[in-house]
XYZ file of C-alpha atoms in Angstrom:
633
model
C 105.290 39.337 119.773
C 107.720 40.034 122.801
C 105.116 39.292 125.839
C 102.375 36.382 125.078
C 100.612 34.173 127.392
C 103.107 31.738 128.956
C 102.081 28.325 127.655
C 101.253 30.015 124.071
C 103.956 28.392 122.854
C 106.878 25.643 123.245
C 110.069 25.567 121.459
C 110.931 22.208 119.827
C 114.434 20.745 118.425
C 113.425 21.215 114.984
C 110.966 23.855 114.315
C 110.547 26.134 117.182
C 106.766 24.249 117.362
C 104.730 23.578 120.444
C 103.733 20.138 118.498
C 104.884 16.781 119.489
C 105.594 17.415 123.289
C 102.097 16.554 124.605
C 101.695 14.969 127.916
C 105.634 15.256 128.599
C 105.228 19.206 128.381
C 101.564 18.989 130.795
C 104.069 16.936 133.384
C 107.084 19.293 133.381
C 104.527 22.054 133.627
C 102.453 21.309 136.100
C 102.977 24.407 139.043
C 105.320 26.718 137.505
C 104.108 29.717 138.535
C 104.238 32.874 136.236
C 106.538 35.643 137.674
C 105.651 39.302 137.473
C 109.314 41.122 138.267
C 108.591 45.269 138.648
C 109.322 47.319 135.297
C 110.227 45.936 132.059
C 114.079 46.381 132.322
C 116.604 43.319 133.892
C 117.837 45.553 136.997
C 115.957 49.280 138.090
C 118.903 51.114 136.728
C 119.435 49.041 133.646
C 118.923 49.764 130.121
C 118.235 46.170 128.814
C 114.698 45.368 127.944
C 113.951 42.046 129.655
C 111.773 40.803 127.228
C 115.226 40.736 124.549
C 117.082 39.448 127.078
C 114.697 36.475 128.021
C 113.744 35.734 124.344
C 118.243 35.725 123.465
C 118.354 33.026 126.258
C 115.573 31.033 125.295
C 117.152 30.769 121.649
C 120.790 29.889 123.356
C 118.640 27.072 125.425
C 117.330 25.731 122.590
C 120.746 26.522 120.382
C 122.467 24.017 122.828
C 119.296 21.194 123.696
C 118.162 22.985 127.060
C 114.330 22.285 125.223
C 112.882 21.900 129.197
C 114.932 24.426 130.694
C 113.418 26.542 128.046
C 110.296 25.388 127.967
C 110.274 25.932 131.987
C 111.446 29.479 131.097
C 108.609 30.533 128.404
C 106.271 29.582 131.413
C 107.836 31.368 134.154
C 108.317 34.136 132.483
C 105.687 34.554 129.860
C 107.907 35.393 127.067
C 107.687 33.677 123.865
C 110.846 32.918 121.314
C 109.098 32.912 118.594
C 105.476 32.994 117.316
C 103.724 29.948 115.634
C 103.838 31.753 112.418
C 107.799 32.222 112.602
C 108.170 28.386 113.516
C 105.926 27.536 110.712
C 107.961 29.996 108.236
C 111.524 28.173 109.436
C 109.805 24.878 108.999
C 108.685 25.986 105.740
C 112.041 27.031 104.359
C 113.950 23.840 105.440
C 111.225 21.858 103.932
C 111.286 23.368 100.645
C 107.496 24.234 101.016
C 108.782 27.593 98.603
C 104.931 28.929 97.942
C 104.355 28.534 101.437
C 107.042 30.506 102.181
C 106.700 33.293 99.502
C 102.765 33.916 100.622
C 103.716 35.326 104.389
C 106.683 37.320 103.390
C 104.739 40.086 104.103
C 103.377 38.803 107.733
C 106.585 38.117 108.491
C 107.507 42.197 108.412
C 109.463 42.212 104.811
C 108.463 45.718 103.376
C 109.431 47.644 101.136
C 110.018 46.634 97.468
C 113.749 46.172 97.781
C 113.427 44.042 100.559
C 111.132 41.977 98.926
C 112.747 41.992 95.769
C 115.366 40.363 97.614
C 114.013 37.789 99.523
C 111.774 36.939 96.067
C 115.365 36.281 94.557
C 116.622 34.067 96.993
C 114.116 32.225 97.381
C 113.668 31.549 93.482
C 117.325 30.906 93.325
C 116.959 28.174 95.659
C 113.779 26.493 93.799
C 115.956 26.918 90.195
C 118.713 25.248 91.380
C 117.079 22.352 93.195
C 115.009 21.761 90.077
C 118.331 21.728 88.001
C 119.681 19.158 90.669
C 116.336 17.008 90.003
C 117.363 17.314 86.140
C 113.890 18.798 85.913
C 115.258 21.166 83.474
C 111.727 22.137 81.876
C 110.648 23.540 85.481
C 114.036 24.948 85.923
C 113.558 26.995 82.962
C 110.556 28.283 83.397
C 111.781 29.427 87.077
C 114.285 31.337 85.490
C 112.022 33.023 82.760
C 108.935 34.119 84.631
C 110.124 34.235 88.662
C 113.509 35.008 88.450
C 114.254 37.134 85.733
C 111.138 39.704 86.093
C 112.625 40.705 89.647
C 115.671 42.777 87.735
C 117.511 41.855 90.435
C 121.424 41.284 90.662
C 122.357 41.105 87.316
C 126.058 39.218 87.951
C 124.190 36.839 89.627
C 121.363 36.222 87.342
C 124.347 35.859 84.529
C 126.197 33.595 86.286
C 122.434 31.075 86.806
C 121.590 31.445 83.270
C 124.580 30.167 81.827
C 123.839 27.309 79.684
C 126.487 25.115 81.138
C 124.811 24.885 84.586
C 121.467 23.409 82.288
C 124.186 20.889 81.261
C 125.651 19.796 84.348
C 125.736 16.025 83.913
C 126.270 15.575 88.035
C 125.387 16.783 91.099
C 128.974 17.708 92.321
C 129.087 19.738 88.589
C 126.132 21.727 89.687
C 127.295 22.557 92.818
C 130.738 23.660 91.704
C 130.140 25.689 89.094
C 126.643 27.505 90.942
C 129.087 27.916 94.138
C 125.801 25.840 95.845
C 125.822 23.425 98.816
C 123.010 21.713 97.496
C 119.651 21.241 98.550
C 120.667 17.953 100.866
C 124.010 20.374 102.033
C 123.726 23.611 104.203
C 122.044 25.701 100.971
C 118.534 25.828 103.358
C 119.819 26.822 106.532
C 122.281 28.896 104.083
C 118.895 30.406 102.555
C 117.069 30.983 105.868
C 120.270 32.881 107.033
C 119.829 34.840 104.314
C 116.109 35.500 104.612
C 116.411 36.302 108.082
C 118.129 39.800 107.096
C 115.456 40.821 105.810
C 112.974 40.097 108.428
C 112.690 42.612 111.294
C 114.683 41.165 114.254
C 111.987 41.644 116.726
C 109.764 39.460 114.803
C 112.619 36.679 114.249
C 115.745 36.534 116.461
C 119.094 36.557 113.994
C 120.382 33.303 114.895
C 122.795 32.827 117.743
C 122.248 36.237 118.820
C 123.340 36.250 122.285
C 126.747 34.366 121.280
C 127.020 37.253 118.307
C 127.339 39.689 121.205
C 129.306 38.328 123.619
C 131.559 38.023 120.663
C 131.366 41.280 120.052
C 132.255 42.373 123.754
C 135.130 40.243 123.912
C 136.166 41.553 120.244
C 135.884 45.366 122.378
C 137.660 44.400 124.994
C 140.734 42.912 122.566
C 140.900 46.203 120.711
C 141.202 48.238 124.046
C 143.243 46.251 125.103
C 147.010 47.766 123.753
C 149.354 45.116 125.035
C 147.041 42.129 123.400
C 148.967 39.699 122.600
C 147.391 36.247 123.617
C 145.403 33.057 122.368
C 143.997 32.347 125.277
C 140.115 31.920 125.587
C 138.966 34.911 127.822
C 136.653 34.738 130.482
C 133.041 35.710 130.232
C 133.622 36.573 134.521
C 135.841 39.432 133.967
C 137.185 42.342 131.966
C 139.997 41.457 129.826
C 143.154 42.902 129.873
C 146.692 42.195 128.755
C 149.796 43.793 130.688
C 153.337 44.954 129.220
C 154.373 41.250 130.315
C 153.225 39.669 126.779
C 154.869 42.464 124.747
C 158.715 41.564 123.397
C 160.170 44.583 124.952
C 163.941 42.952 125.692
C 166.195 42.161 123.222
C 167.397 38.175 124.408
C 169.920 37.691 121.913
C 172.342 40.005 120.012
C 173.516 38.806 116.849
C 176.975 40.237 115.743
C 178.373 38.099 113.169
C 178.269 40.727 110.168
C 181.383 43.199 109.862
C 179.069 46.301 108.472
C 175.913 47.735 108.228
C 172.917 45.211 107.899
C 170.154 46.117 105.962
C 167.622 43.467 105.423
C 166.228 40.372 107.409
C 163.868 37.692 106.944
C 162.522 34.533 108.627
C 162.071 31.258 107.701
C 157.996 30.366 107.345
C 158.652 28.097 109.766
C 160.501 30.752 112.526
C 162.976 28.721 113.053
C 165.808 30.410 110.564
C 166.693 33.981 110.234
C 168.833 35.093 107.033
C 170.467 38.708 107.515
C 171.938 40.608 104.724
C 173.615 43.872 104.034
C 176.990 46.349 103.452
C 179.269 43.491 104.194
C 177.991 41.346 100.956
C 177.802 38.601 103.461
C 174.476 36.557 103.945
C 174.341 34.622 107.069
C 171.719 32.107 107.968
C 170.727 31.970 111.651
C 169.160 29.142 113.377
C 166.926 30.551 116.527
C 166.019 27.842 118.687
C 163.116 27.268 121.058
C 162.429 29.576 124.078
C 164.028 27.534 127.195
C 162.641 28.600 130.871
C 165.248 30.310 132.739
C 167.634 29.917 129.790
C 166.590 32.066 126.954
C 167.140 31.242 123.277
C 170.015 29.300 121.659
C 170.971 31.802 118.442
C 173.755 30.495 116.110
C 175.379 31.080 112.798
C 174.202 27.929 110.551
C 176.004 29.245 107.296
C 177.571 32.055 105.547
C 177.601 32.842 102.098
C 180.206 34.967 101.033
C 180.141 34.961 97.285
C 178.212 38.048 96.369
C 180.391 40.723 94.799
C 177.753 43.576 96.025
C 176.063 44.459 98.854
C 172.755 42.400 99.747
C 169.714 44.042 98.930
C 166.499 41.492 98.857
C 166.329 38.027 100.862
C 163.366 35.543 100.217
C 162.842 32.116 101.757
C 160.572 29.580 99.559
C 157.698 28.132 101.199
C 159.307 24.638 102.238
C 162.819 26.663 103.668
C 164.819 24.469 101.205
C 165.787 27.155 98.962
C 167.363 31.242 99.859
C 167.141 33.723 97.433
C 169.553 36.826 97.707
C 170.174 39.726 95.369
C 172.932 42.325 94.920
C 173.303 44.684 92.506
C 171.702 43.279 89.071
C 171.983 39.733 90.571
C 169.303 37.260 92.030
C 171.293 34.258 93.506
C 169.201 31.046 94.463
C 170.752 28.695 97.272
C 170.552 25.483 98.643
C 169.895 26.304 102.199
C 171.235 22.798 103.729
C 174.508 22.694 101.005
C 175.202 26.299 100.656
C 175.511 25.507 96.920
C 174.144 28.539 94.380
C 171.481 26.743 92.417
C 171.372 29.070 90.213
C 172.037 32.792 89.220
C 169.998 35.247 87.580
C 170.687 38.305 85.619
C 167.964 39.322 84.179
C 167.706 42.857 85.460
C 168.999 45.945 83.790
C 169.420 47.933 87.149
C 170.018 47.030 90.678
C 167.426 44.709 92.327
C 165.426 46.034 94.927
C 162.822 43.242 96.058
C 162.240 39.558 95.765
C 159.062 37.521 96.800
C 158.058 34.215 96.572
C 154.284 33.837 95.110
C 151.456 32.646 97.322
C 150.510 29.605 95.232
C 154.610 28.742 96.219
C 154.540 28.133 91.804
C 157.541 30.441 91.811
C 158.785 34.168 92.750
C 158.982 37.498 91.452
C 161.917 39.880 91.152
C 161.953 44.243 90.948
C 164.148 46.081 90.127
C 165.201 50.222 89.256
C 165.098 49.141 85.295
C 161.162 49.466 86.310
C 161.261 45.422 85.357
C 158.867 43.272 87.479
C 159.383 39.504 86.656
C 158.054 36.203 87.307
C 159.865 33.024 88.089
C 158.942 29.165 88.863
C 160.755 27.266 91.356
C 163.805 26.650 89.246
C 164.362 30.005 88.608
C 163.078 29.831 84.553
C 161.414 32.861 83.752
C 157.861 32.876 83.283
C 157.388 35.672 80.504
C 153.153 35.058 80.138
C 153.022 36.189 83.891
C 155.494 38.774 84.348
C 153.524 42.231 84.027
C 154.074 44.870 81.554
C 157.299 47.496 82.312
C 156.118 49.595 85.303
C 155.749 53.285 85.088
C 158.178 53.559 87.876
C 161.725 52.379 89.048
C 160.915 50.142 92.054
C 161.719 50.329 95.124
C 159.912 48.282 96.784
C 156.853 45.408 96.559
C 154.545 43.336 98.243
C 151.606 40.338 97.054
C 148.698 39.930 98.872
C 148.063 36.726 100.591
C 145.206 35.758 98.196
C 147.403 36.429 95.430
C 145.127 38.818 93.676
C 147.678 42.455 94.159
C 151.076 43.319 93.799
C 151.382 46.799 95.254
C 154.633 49.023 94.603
C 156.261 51.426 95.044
C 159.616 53.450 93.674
C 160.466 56.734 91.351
C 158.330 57.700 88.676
C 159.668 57.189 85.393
C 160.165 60.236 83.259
C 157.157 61.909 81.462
C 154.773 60.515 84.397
C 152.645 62.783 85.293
C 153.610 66.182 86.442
C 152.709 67.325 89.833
C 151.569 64.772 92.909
C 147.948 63.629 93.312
C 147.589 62.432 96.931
C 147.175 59.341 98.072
C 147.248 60.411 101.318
C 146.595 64.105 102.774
C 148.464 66.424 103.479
C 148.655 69.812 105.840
C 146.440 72.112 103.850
C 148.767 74.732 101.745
C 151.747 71.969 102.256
C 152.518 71.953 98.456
C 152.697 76.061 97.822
C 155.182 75.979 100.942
C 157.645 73.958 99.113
C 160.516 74.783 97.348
C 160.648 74.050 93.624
C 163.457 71.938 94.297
C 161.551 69.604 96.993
C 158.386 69.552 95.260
C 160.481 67.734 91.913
C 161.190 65.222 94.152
C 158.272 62.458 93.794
C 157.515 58.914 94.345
C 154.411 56.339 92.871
C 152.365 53.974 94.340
C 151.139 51.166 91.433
C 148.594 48.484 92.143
C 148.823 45.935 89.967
C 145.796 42.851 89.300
C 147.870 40.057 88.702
C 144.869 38.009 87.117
C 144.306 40.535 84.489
C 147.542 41.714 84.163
C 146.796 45.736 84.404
C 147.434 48.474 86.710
C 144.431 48.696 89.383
C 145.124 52.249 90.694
C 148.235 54.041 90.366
C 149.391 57.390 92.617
C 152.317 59.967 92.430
C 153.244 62.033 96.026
C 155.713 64.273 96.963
C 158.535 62.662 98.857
C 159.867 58.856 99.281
C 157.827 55.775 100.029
C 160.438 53.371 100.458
C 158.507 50.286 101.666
C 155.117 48.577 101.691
C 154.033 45.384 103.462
C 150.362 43.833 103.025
C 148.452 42.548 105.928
C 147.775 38.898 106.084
C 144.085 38.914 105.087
C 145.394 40.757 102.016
C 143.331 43.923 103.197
C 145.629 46.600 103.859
C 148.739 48.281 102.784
C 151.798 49.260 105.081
C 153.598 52.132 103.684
C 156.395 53.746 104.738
C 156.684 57.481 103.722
C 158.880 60.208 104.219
C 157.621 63.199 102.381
C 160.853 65.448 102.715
C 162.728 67.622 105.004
C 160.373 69.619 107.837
C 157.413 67.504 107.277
C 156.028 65.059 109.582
C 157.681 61.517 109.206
C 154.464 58.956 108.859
C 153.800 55.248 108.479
C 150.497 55.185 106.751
C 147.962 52.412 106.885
C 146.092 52.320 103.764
C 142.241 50.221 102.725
C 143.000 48.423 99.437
C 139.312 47.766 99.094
C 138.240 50.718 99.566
C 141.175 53.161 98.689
C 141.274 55.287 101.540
C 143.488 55.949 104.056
C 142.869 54.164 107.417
C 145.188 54.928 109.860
C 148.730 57.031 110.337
C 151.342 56.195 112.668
C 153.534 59.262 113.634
C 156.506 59.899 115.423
C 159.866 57.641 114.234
C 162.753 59.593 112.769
C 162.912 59.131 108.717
C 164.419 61.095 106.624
C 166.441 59.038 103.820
C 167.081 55.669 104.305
C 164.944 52.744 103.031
C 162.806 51.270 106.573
C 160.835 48.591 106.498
C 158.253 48.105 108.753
C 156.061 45.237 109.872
C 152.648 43.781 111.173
C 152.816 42.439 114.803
C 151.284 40.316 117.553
C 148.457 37.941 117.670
C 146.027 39.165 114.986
C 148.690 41.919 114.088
C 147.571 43.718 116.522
C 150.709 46.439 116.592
C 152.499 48.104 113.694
C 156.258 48.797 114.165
C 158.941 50.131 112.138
C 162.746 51.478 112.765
C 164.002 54.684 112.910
C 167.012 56.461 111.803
C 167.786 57.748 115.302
C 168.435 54.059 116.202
C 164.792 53.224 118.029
C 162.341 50.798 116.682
C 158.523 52.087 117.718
C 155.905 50.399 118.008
C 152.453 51.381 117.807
C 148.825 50.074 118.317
C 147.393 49.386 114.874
C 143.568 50.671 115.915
C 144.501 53.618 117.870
C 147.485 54.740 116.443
C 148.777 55.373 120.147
C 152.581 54.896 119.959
C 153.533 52.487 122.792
C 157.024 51.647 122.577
C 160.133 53.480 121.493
C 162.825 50.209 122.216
C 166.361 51.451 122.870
C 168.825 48.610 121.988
C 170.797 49.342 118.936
C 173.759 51.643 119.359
C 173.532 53.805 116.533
C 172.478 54.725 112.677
C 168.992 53.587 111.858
C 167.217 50.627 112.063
C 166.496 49.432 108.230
C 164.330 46.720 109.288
C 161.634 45.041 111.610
C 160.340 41.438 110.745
C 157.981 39.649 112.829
C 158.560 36.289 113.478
C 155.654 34.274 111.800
C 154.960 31.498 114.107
C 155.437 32.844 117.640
C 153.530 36.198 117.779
C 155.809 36.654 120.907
C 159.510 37.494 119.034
C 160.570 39.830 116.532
C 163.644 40.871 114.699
C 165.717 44.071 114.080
C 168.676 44.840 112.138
C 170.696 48.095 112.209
C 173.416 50.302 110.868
C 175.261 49.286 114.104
C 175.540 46.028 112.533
C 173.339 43.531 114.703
C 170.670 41.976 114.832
C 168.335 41.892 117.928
C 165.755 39.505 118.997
C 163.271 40.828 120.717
C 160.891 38.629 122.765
C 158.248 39.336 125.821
C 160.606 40.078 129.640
C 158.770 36.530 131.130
C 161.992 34.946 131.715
C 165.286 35.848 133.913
C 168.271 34.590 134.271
C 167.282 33.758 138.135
C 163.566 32.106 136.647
C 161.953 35.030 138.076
C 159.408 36.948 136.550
C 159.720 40.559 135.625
C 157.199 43.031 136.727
C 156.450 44.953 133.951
C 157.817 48.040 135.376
C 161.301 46.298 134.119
C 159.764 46.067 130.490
C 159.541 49.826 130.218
C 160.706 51.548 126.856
C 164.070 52.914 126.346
C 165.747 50.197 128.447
C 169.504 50.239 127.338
C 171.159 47.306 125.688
C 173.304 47.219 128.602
C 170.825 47.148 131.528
C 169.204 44.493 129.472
C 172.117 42.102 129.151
C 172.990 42.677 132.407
C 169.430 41.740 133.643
C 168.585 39.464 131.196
C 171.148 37.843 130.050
C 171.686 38.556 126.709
C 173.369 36.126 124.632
C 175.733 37.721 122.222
C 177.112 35.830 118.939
C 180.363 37.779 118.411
C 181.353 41.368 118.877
C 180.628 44.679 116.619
C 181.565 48.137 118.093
C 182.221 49.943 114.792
C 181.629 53.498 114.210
C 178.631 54.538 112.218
C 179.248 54.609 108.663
C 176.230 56.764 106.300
C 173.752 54.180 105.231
C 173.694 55.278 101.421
C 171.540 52.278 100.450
């Protein structure tokens, strides 16, 4: 298959066939030589078989409508794409010729009864469903009775086909909806020769657009090594790809000082261009942040504050459209007109003090926690939704997060009494850890609860030693940021945890956390960094597939820093708040007061907020030198 005679075969547009070329082929022929290069390898000291390598370019000729270049190619080098039998095969399968195709399964290098079993299913999946969409019902049926359902093969599947309603679908859109099928006229064949392909040995037929598949894949290697990634830009197929401390937001541009205590929470705007910052002082203040200016920095100023809360601020939340602020203190949820500063309405439905507030993905509402171990669901206009609010959770919560796709809530908080007694990891721990502690330390617990909103139940549900105080979910709703603090001499860890597959992926070491409530955040283009505060006033920052800790950013002047929040539309600035407080923008050292740029020697870690002002130039919305007061929250 890899080395036939040089003219055996010529690639066409639509089939991979020699046919329908003829005399233009003979012309365009006519004196290329066949070259004989020494050994079978591209270079002497290379490990690439030159027969692959030929055969990927000859498909990326072909991919893009090089047909003579790779016609010109098979001759002068003698390698073949693919064999008459594989053209006839692909030609087969987008031409519904489905007996054709069934009859050299086994030519084509499927062994193996699972294999086979497989690409028998497919294949009869795609003649059952055309035959439906020819409201040939009769044939349809008998498809399903003596090919399809003698194969045992995916049950779900098979369930989902044999539903009487798909027999009934009265139009071909109807079909194709509820069979989650392009239709035979759509993508479903090339869909179905994808498919097939899998189980076909690769040597035999080339996966398609191979050579682009690995290129992606280098580029996708280089991105992960690289720690400072933080860029859009296409790369370069010419050289090695590599980000420097330039793109990371290292230097804190703009100091906001406006609050007259300790600030505990902050949260963007979806559309980055408003901050709201909450905290000791019961104050919430709404920040506009302007665009990045060259050589000027970024206008920050106060656009409202809200003064009417009689208890500290615990939970912000911004709806989807930025018309609307939600703010809670103590048992209270407050909704606000952003643009009026009117409270739309307040809500006091919680027993206990609220600890969390999101606004749903489907934007049809938000959802409130609280410590009464109360978890409920809102619409728009604040009206409680009691046929979506879950049952009373086995814990007093803390904290909570919904995944992106709207399928999880994930929480966490103090176990309720007559939970379960003693912890059952969710994550491991030091072998012998548990026998070490103290009666008194090992009492103190904390719960993890996954909830499936669809059905309403608990998913998975773990108790640990210690406090998890936060969790954040990753934007393709995959994984779980928690932070945990399992008590006094053990190590201090932000864990990354696999929803799918319930397993601990990753731990981040090294911040300072002992009792305070941090939140921590997703960062960079394709979150490529994880980063959290400290209570030793740092914020660290760490790569999210190596776990190396990069950054510890000195900036705040004291107490800890209670939370990080990326900004969501410019993968380039971020947001801390502190005991101290302030907030601090931080943004990527490309700009100077002088225009200059900064060699990233000047972005280095641990830069004071002083230097940075000086060389920056800060701007700083009013003044806060207070002493630090304990952060009790």
């Amino acid at each position: 298959m890899t080395n036939s005679s040089p003219l055996s075969s010529f690639p066409s547009a639509t089939n991979g066939s020699r046919q329908g070329y003829g005399h233009i082929y003979n012309n365009l022929l006519h004196g290329v030589a066949r070259v004989h290069p020494p050994g079978t390898t591209m270079y002497k000291d290379s490990n690439i078989h030159r027969d692959e390598y030929v055969r990927l370019v000859l498909q990326s000729l072909r991919d893009v409508g090089y047909l003579q270049t790779a016609a010109v190619l098979e001759a002068e080098s003698g390698y073949v794409f693919e064999s008459d039998m594989v053209a006839q095969f692909r030609q087969s399968v987008l031409q519904g010729q489905w007996d054709a195709v069934e009859q050299v399964l086994e030519d084509m290098g499927v062994h193996g009864d699972d294999q086979l079993r497989t690409a028998y299913f497919l294949i009869r999946q795609q003649k059952y469903l055309e035959s439906l969409e020819q409201r040939r019902s009769d044939t349809a049926l008998q498809i399903l009775r003596n090919e399809l359902a003698p194969l045992s093969f995916d049950s779900d599947r098979l369930h989902l086909l044999s539903r009487p309603v798909l027999m009934m679908c009265t139009s071909t859109e109807d079909l194709m909806r509820r069979a989650q099928w392009s239709g035979a006229m759509g993508e479903s064949r090339h869909d179905l020769l994808v498919e097939l392909q899998r189980t076909i040995p690769p040597s035999v037929m080339i996966p398609s657009r191979r050579l682009e598949s690995l290129l992606n894949q280098a580029q996708e290697a280089q991105q992960r090594s690289c720690l400072y990634h933080n860029t859009q830009a296409p790369f370069s197929l010419y050289t090695d790809h590599s980000c420097g401390k330039s793109l990371f937001p290292s230097i804190t541009t703009n100091v906001l000082a406006e609050h007259d205590d300790e600030v505990w929470t902050i949260e963007w705007s979806r559309d980055g261009r408003f901050l709201a910052s909450g905290g000791k002082d019961r104050a919430v203040i709404i920040w506009r942040v302007g665009a990045s200016v060259a050589n000027a920095g970024r206008e920050c100023h106060v656009e409202r504050v809200i003064r009417d809360h009689e208890s500290e601020i615990g939970a912000l939340a911004w709806s989807w459209d930025g018309s609307t602020l939600l703010s809670s203190a103590d048992r209270t949820v407050k909704m606000w007109n952003v643009k009026t500063g009117v409270c739309i309405k307040e809500i006091t439905d919680h027993g206990r003090v609220v600890t969390c507030i999101k606004w749903l993905p489907d934007q049809g509402g938000f959802v409130t926690s609280a410590m009464d171990s109360n978890i409920f669901f809102y619409d728009n206009l604040g009206s409680r939704i009691d046929s979506r609010s879950l049952p009373k959770a086995p814990l007093r919560v803390v904290d909570f997060s919904i995944s992106p796709d709207g399928q999880y809530l994930v929480a966490v908080g103090q176990p309720n009494e007559g939970q379960a007694q003693g912890p059952t990891p969710l994550f491991d721990l030091p072998l012998g850890v548990y026998s070490t502690l103290g009666d008194d330390l090992r009492s103190k617990r904390t719960q993890l609860v996954i909830f499936d909103l669809e059905n309403k139940t608990t998913r998975a549900s773990q108790i640990r030693i210690g406090d998890m105080t936060s969790v954040k979910i990753s934007p393709d709703s995959r994984f779980a940021l928690i932070n945990y603090a399992p008590n006094v001499g053990l190590i201090k860890v932000v864990f990354l945890w696999d929803m799918q597959t319930s397993q601990l992926v990753r731990r981040f070491l090294g911040h300072q956390h002992e009792q305070h409530v941090l939140r921590s955040s997703f960062g960079g283009v394709n979150d490529t960094w994880v980063v959290s505060g400290g209570e030793d006033q740092l914020i660290y920052v760490w790569h999210r597939d190596t776990a190396e800790i990069l950054e510890t950013l000195d900036g705040h002047k004291h107490g800890s820093v209670n939370s990080v929040s990326w900004n969501p539309v410019d993968d380039g600035v971020f947001a801390s708040c502190s005991d101290d407080g302030t907030i601090r923008v931080w943004e990527a050292p490309t700009w100077t007061s002088t225009g200059d740029s900064i060699a990233d020697s000047s972005a280095s870690s641990h830069s004071s907020g002083l230097h940075a002002k000086a060389l920056y130039g800060i701007r700083t919305n009013g003044s806060n030198d207070r002493a630090a007061s304990p952060n009790w929250h």
